[in-house]
CSV table of C-alpha atoms and ligand atoms in Angstrom, one decimal:
chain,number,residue,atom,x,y,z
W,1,UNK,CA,-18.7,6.7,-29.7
W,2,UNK,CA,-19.5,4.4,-26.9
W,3,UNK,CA,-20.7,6.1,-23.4
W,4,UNK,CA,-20.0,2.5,-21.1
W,5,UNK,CA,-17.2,1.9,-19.1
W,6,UNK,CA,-15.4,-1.5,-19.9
W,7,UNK,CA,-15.7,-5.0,-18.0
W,8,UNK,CA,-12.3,-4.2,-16.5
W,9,UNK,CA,-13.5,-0.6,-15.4
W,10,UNK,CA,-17.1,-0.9,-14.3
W,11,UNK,CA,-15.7,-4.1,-12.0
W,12,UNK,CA,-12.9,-1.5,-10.8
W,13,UNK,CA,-15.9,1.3,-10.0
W,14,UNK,CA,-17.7,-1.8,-8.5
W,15,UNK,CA,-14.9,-2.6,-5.8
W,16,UNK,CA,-13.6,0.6,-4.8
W,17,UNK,CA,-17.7,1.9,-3.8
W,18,UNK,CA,-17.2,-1.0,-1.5
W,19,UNK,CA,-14.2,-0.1,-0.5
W,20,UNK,CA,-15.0,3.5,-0.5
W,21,UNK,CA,-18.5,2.6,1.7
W,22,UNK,CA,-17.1,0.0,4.4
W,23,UNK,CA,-13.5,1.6,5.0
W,24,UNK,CA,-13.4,5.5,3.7
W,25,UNK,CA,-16.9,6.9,5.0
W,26,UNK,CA,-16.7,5.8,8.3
W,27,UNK,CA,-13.5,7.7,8.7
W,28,UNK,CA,-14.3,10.6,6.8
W,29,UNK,CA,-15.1,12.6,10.1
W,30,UNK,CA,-12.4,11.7,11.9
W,31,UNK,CA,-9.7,12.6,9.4
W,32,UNK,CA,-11.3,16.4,9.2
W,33,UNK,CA,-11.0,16.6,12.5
W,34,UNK,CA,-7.6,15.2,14.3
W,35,UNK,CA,-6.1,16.3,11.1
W,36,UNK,CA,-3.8,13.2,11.4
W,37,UNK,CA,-2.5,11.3,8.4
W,38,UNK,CA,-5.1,8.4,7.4
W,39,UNK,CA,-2.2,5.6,7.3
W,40,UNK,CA,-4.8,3.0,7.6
W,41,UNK,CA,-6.9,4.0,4.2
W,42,UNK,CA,-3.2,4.5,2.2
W,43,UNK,CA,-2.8,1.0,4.1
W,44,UNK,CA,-6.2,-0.6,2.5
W,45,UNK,CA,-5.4,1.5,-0.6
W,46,UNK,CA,-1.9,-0.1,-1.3
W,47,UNK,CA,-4.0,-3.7,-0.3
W,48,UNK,CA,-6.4,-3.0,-3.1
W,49,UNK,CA,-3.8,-2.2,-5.4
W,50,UNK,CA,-5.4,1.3,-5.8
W,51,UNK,CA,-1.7,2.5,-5.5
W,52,UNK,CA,-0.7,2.0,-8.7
W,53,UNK,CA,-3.8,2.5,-10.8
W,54,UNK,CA,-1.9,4.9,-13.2
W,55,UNK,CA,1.4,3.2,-13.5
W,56,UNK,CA,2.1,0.8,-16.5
W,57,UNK,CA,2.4,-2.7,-15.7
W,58,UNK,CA,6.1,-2.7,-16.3
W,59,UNK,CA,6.1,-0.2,-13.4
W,60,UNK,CA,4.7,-2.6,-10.8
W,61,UNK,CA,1.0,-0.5,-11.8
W,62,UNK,CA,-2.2,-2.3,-13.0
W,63,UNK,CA,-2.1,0.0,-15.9
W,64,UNK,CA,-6.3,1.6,-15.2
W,65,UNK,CA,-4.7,4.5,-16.7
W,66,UNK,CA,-6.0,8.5,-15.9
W,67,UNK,CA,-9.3,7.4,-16.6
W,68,UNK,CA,-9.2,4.1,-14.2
W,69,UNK,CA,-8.0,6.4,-11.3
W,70,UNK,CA,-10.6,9.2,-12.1
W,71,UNK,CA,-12.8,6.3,-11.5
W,72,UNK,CA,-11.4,5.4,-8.0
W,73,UNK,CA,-11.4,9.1,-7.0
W,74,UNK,CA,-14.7,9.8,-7.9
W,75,UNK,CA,-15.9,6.7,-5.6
W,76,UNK,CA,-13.8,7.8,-2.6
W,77,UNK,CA,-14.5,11.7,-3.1
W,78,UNK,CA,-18.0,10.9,-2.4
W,79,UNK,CA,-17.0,10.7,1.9
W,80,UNK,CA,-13.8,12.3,1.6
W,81,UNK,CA,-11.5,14.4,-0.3
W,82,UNK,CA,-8.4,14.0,2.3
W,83,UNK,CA,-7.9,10.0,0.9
W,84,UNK,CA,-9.4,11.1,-2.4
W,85,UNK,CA,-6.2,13.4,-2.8
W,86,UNK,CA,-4.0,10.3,-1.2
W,87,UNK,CA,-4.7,8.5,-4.2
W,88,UNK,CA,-4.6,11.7,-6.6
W,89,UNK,CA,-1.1,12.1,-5.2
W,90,UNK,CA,0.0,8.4,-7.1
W,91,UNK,CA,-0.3,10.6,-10.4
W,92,UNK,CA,0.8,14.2,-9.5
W,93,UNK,CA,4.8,13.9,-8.9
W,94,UNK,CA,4.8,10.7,-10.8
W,95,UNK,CA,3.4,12.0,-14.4
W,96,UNK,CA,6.2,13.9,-15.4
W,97,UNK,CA,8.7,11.0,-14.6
W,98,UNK,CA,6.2,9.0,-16.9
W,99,UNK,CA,6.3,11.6,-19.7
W,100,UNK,CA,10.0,12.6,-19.6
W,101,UNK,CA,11.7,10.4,-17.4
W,102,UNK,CA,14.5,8.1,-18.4
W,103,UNK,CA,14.0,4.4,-18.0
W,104,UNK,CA,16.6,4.1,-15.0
W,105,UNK,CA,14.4,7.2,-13.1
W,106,UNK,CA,10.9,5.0,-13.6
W,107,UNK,CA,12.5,1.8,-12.8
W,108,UNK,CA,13.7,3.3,-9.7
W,109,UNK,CA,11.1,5.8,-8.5
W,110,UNK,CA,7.7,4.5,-10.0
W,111,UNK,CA,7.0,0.8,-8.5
W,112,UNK,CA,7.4,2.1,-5.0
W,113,UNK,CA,4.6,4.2,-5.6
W,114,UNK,CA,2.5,1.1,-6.8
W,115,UNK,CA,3.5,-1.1,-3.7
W,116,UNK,CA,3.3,1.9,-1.4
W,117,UNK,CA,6.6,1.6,0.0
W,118,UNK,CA,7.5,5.2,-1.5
W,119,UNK,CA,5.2,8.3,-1.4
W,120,UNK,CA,5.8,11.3,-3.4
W,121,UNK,CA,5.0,15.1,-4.0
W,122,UNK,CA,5.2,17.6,-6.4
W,123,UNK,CA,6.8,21.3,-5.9
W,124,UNK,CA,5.6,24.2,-8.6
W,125,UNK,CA,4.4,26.7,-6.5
W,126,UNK,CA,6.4,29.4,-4.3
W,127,UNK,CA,5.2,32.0,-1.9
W,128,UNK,CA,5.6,34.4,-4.6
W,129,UNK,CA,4.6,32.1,-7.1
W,130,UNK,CA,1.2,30.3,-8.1
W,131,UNK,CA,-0.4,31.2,-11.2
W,132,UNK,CA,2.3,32.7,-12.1
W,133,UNK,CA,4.7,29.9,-12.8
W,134,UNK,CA,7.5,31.9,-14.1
W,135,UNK,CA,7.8,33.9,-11.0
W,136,UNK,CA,9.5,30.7,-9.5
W,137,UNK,CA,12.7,32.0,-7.5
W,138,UNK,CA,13.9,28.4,-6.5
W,139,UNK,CA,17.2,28.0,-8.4
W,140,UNK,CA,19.5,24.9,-10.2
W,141,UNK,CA,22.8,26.1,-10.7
W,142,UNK,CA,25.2,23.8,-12.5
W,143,UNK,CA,27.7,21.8,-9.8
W,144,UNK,CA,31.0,24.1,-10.3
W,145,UNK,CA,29.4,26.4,-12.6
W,146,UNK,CA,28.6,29.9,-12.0
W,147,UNK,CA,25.1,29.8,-12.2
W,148,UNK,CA,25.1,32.5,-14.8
W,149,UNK,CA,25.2,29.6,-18.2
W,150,UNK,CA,22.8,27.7,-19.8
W,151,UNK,CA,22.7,24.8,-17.8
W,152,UNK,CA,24.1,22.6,-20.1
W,153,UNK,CA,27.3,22.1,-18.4
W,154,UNK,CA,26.0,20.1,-15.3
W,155,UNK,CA,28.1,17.6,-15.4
W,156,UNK,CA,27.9,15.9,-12.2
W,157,UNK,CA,25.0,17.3,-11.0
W,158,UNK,CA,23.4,20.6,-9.8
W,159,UNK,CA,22.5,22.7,-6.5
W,160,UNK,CA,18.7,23.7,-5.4
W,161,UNK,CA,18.5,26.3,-3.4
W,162,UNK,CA,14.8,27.6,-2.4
W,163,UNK,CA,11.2,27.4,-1.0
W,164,UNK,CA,8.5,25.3,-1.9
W,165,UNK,CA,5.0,25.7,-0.7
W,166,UNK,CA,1.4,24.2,-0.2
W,167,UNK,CA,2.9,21.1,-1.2
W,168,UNK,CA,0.5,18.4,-0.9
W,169,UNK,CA,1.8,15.3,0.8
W,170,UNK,CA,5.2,17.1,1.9
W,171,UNK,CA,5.6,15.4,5.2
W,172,UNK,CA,4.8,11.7,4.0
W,173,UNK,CA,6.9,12.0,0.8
W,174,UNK,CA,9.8,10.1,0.0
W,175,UNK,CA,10.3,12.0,-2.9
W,176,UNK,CA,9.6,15.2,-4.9
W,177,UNK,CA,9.4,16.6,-8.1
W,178,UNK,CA,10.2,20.0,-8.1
W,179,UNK,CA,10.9,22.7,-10.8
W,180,UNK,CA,13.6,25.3,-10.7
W,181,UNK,CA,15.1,28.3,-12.5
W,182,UNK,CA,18.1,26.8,-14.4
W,183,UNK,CA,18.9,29.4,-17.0
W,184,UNK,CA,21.1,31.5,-14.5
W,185,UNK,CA,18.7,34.5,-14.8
W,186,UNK,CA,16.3,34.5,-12.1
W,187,UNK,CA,14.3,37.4,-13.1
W,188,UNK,CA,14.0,35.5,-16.6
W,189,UNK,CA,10.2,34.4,-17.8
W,190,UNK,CA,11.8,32.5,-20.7
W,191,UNK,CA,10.0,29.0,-20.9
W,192,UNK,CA,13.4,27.5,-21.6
W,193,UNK,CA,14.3,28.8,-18.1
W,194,UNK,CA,12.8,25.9,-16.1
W,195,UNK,CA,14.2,22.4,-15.4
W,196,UNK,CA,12.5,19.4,-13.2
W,197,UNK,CA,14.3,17.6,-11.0
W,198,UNK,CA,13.6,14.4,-8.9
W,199,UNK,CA,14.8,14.8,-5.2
W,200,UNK,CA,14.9,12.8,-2.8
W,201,UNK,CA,13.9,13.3,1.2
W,202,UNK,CA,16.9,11.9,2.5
W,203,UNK,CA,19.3,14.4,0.9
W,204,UNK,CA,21.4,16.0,3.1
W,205,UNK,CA,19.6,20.4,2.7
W,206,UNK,CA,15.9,18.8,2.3
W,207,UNK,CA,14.2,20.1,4.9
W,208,UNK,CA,10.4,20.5,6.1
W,209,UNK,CA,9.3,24.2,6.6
W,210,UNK,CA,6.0,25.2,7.6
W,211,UNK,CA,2.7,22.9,7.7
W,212,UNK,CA,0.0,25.1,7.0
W,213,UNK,CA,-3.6,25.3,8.9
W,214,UNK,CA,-5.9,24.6,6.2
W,215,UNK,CA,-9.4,25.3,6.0
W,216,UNK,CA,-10.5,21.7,4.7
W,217,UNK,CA,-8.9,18.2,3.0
W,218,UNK,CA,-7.2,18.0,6.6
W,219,UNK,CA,-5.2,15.2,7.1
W,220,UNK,CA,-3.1,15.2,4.4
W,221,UNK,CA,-0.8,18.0,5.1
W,222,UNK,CA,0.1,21.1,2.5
W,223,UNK,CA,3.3,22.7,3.5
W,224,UNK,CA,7.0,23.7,2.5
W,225,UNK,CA,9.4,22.3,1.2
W,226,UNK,CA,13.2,23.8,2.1
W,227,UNK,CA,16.1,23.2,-0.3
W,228,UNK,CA,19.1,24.3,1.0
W,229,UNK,CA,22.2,23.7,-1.1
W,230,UNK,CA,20.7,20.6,-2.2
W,231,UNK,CA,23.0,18.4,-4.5
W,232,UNK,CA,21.1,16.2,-7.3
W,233,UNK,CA,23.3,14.3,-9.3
W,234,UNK,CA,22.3,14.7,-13.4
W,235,UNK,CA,20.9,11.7,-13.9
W,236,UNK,CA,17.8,13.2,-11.8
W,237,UNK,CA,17.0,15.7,-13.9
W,238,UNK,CA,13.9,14.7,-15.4
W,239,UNK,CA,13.6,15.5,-19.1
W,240,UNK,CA,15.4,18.0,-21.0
W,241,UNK,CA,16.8,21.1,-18.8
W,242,UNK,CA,14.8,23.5,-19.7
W,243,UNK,CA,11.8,21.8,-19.6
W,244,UNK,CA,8.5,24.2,-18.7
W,245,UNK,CA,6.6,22.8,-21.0
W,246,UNK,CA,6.7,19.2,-19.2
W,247,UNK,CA,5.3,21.1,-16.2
W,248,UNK,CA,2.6,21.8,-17.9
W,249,UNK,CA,2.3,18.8,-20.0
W,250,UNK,CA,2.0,16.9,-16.4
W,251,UNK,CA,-0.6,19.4,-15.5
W,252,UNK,CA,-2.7,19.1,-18.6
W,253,UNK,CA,-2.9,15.5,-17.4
W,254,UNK,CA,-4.3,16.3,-14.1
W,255,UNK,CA,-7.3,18.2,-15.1
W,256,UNK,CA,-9.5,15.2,-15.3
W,257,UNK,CA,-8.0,13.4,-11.9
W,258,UNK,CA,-8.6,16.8,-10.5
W,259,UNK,CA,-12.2,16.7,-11.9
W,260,UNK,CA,-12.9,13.5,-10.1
W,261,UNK,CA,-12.8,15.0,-6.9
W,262,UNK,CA,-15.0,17.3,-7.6
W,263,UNK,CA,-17.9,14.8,-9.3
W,264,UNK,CA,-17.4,12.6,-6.9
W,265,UNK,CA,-17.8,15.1,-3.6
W,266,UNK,CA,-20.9,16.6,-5.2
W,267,UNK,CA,-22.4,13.2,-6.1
W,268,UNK,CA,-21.9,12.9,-2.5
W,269,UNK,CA,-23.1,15.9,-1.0
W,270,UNK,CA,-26.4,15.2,-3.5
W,271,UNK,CA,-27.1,11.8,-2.6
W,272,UNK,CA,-26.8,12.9,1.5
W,273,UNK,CA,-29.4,16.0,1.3
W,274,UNK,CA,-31.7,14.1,-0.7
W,275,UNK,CA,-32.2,11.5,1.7
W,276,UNK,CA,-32.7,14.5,4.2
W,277,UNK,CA,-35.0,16.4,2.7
W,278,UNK,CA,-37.2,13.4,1.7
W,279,UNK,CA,-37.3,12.5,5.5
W,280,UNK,CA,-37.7,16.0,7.2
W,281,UNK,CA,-40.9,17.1,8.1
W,282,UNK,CA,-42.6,20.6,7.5
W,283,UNK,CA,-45.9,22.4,6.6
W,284,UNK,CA,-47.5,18.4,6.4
W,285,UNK,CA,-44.6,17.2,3.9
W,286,UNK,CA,-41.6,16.4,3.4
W,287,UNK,CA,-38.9,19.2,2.3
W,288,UNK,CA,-38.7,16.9,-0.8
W,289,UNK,CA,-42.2,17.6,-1.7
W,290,UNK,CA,-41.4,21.2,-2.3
W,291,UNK,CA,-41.3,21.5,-6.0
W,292,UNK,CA,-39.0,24.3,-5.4
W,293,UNK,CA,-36.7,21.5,-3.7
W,294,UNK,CA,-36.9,19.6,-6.2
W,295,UNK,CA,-35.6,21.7,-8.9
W,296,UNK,CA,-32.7,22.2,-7.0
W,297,UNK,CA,-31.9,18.6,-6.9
W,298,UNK,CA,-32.7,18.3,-10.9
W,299,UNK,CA,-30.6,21.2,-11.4
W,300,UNK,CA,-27.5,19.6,-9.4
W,301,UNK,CA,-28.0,16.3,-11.3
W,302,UNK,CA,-27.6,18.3,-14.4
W,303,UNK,CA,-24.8,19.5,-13.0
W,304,UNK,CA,-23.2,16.5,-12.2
W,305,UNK,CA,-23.4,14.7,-15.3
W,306,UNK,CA,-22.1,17.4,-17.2
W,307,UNK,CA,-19.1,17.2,-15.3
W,308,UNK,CA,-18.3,13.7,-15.5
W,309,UNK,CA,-19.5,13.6,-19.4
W,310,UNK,CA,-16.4,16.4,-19.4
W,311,UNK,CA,-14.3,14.6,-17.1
W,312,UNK,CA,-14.9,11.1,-18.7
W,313,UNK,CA,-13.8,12.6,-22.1
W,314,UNK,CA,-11.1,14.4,-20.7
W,315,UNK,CA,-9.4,11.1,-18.7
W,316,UNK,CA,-9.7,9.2,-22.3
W,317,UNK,CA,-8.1,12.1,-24.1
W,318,UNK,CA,-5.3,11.9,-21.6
W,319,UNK,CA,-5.4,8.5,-21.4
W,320,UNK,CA,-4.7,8.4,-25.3
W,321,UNK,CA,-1.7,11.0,-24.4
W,322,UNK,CA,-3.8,13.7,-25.8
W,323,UNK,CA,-2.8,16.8,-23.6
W,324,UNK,CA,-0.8,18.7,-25.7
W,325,UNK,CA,-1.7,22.2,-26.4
W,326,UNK,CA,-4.4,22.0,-28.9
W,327,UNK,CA,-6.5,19.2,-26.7
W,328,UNK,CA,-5.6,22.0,-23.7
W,329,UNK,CA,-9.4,23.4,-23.6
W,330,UNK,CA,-11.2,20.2,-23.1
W,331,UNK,CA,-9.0,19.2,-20.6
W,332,UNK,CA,-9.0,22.7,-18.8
W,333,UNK,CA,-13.3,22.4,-19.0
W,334,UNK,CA,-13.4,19.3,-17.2
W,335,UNK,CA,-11.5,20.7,-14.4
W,336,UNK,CA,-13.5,24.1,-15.0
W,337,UNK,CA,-16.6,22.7,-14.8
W,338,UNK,CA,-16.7,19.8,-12.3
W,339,UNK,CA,-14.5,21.9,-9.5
W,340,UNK,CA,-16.6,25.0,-9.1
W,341,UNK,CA,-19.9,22.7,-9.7
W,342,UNK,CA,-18.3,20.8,-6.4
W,343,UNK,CA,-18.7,24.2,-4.9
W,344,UNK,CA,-22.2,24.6,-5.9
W,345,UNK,CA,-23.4,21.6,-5.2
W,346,UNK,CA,-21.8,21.7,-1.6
W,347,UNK,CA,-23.3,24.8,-0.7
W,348,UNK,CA,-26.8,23.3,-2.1
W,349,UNK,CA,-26.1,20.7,0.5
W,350,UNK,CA,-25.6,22.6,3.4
W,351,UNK,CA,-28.8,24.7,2.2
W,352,UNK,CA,-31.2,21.6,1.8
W,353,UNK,CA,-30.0,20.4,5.5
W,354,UNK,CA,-30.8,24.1,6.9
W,355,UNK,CA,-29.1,24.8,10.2
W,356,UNK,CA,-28.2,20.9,10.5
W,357,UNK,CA,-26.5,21.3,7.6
W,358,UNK,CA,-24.0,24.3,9.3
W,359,UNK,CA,-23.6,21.7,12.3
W,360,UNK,CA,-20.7,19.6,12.7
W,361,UNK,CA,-23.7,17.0,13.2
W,362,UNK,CA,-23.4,16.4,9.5
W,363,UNK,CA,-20.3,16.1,6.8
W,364,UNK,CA,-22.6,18.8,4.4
W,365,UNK,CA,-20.3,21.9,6.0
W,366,UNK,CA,-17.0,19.4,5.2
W,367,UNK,CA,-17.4,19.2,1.6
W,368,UNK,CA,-18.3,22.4,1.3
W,369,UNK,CA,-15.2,23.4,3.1
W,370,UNK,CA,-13.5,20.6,1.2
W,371,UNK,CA,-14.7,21.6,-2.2
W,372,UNK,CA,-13.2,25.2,-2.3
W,373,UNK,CA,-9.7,24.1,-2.3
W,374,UNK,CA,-10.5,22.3,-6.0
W,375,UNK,CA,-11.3,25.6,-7.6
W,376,UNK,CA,-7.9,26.9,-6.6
W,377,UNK,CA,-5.3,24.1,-6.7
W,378,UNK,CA,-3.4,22.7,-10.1
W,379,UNK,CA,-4.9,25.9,-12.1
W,380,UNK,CA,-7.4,28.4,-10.8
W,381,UNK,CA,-10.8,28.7,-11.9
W,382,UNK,CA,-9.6,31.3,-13.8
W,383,UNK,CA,-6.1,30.0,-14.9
W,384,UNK,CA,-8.7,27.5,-17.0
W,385,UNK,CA,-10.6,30.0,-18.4
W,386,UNK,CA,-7.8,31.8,-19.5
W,387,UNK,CA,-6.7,28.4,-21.1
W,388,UNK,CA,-10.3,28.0,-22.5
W,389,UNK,CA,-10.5,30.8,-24.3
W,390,UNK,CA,-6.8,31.0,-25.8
W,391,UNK,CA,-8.6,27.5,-27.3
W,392,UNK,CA,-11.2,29.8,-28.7
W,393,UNK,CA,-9.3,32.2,-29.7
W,394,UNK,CA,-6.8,29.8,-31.8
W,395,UNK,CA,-9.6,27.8,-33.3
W,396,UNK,CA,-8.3,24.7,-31.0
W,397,UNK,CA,-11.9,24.6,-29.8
W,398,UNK,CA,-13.7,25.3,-32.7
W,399,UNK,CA,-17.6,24.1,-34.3
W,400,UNK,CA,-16.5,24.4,-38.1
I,1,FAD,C1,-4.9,22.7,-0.5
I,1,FAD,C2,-3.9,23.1,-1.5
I,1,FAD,C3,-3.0,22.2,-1.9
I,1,FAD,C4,-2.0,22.5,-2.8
I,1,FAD,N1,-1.1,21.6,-3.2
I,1,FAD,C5,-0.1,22.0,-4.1
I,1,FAD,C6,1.0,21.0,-4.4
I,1,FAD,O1,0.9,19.8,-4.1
I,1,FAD,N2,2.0,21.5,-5.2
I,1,FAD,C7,2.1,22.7,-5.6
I,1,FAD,O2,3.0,23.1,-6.3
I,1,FAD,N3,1.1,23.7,-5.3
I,1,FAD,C8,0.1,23.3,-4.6
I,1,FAD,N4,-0.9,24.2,-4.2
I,1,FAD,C9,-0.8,25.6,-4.7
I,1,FAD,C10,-1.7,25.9,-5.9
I,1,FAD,O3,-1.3,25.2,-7.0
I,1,FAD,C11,-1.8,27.4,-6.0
I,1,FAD,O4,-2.5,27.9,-4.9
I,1,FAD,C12,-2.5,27.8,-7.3
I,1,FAD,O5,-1.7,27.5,-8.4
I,1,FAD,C13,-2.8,29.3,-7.3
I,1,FAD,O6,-1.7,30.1,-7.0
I,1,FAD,P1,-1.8,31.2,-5.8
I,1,FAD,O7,-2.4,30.5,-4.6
I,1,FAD,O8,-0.5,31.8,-5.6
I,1,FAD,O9,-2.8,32.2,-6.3
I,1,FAD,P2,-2.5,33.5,-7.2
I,1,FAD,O10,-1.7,33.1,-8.4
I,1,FAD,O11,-1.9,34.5,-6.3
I,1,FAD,O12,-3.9,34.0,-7.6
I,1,FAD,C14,-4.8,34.7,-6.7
I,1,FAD,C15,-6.1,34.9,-7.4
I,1,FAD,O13,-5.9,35.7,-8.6
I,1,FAD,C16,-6.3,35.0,-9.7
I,1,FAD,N5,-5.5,35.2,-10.9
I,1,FAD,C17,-4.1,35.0,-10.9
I,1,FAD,N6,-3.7,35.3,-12.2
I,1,FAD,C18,-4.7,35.6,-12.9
I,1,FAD,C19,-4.9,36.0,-14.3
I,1,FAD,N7,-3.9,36.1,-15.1
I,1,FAD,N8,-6.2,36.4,-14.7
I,1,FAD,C20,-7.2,36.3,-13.8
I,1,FAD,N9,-7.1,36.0,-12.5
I,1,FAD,C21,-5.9,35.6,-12.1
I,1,FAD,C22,-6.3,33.5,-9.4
I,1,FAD,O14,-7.3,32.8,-10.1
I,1,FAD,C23,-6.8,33.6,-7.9
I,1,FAD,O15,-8.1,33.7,-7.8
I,1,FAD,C24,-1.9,23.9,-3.3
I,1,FAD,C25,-2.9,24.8,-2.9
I,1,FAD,C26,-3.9,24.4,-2.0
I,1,FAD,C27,-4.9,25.5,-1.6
């Protein structure tokens, strides 16, 4: 067991606080509020070749793996989770082409990630459907088929028809990965029901729908995505038709990335109110003198480093393409743990600043608006319970 980062990973951590310090903090404020698409950080991303982190090298990536972009996430979550999810958004759409795809989909889809000509996005959810996966009503019917077989028989392609929503990146993608009921029933929760499909923006029925107001990570939109009679030729489908489980093999995946938002905003919001409190005067001290105080911050610390002990672990497992089922709880902890500690550890923030902290003065009310999203996106808090404890309860996660 060895705790240290490599040569190669520590120098990576080194560059991108710099990075993170010099170009990302001093445009954390603005992002949150003009809302408007940071194109110069994806800019000084792609220039640091931050882009393509989690790509192989045959890919045009540098190969840094889940782990090496947990590490750049964590470093740029610290000021700002809007270019924190610009990065997060390299792996997202991209990880099931890496798991399932075919060699002529990576070749053709992945490097443009890594240079940052192409941008991507990834459709699961549906108005109707979030947590509930299955409930999916967006539909792949076979090209000339009757929509009531198997699938199988798509030939020359298939036809999308529905809505995606809270997509992440929507507007700046050139591409998407999005799921759909293939097996002709939509009312059926059968897991062989669901195919993915790459599609791209240009397509004649891709359209934009809403852009939704968001309550934090503004500047990288959420919003819909419209397929309307969409044709995707065969060779798009990604995997095997039928293919739930690569959803949520891509989504394992994703726990730790996810995770590294959250570490790295809290590390953030920690490091910020301590240098408040040891500054602000009251009753002949400083607020840092308060041994009250003080626990707090030891308690947040605590905190932290149990998270990215978890989310360390978890990007290796990943990393070692551990995130099949019975690897599912440590993966789902890291994600567990280091989101809603994000939200605790924001909210400790805002309290340590007092009414300063509640002021727009400071970015303490930011990430603690920023930190709520984690706890719901890719998995509620209590989607990765549920997956915890199914862990448990198979003796997955087990001390014997
Ligand atoms: C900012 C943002 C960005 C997003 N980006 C994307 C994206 O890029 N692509 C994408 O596909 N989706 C995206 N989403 C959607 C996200 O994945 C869903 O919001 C999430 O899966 C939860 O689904 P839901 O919102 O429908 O909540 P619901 O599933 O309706 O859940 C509502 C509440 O009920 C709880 N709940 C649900 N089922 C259970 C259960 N069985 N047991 C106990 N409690 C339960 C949930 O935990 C939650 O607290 C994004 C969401 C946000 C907020």
């Amino acid at each position: 067991m060895d705790f240290d980062l490599s040569e190669e990973l520590e120098a990576l951590q080194t560059s991108v606080r710099r990075l993170a310090q010099d170009k990302v903090k001093p445009r954390a404020r603005a992002i949150d509020k003009d809302g408007t698409y940071p194109q110069d950080l994806f800019e000084a991303f792609r220039d640091a070749g931050l882009l393509g982190l989690c790509l192989p090298t045959e890919y045009g990536g540098s190969g840094a793996g889940i782990l090496g972009l947990a590490i750049a996430i964590e470093e740029v979550a610290k000021y700002s989770n809007s270019a924190a999810l610009m990065l997060l958004l390299t792996r997202l759409p991209t990880g099931p082409v890496m798991i399932a795809g075919t060699e002529a989909q990576k070749a053709r889809y992945l490097p443009g990630i890594a240079d940052g000509s192409l941008r991507a996005a990834f459709g699961l959810s549906e108005p109707q459907a979030g947590s509930d996966v299955m409930g999916m009503r967006t539909k792949g019917v076979p090209e000339g088929g009757t929509g009531t077989g198997t699938g199988s028989g798509a030939g020359s392609g298939w036809i999308l028809n529905g809505t995606k929503c809270w997509m992440s990146g929507v507007r700046e993608a050139d591409w998407y990965t999005v799921f759909a009921k293939t097996s002709g029933d939509p009312a059926s929760r059968s897991h062989d029901s669901i195919t993915a499909f790459i599609v791209e923006r240009e397509w004649e029925g891709v359209e934009m729908g809403r852009t939704d107001h968001k309550m934090g990570v503004k500047g990288v939109d959420t919003g819909e995505l419209l397929l309307n009679d969409v044709h995707v030729p065969a060779e798009n489908v990604i995997g095997e038709v039928g293919g739930f489980r690569l959803a949520m093999l891509g989504l394992n995946a994703m726990r730790p990335i996810v995770a590294a938002r959250g570490i790295g905003l809290a590390e953030g919001a920690l490091m910020y109110a301590t240098e408040y409190v040891q500054q602000r005067a009251a009753f002949g001290k400083t607020i840092a003198d308060f041994q009250g105080i003080q626990w707090e911050i030891a308690k947040c610390a605590v905190d932290i480093e149990a998270a990215r002990l978890l989310t360390y672990r978890s990007a290796v497992m990943a990393d070692r393409g551990q995130y099949t089922k019975e690897f599912v709880p440590y993966l789902s902890m890291a994600k567990y743990h280091a989101t809603e500690m994000a939200v605790r550890a924001s909210s400790l923030a805002v309290q340590l600043l007092g009414a300063a902290g509640y002021m727009e003065d400071h970015p303490t009310e930011q990430w603690y608006r920023d930190a709520k999203q984690l706890t719901i996106v890719e998995g509620t808090s209590q989607v990765q319970l549920d997956l915890i404890a199914r862990g448990v309860l198979d003796r997955d996660l087990w001390w014997d």
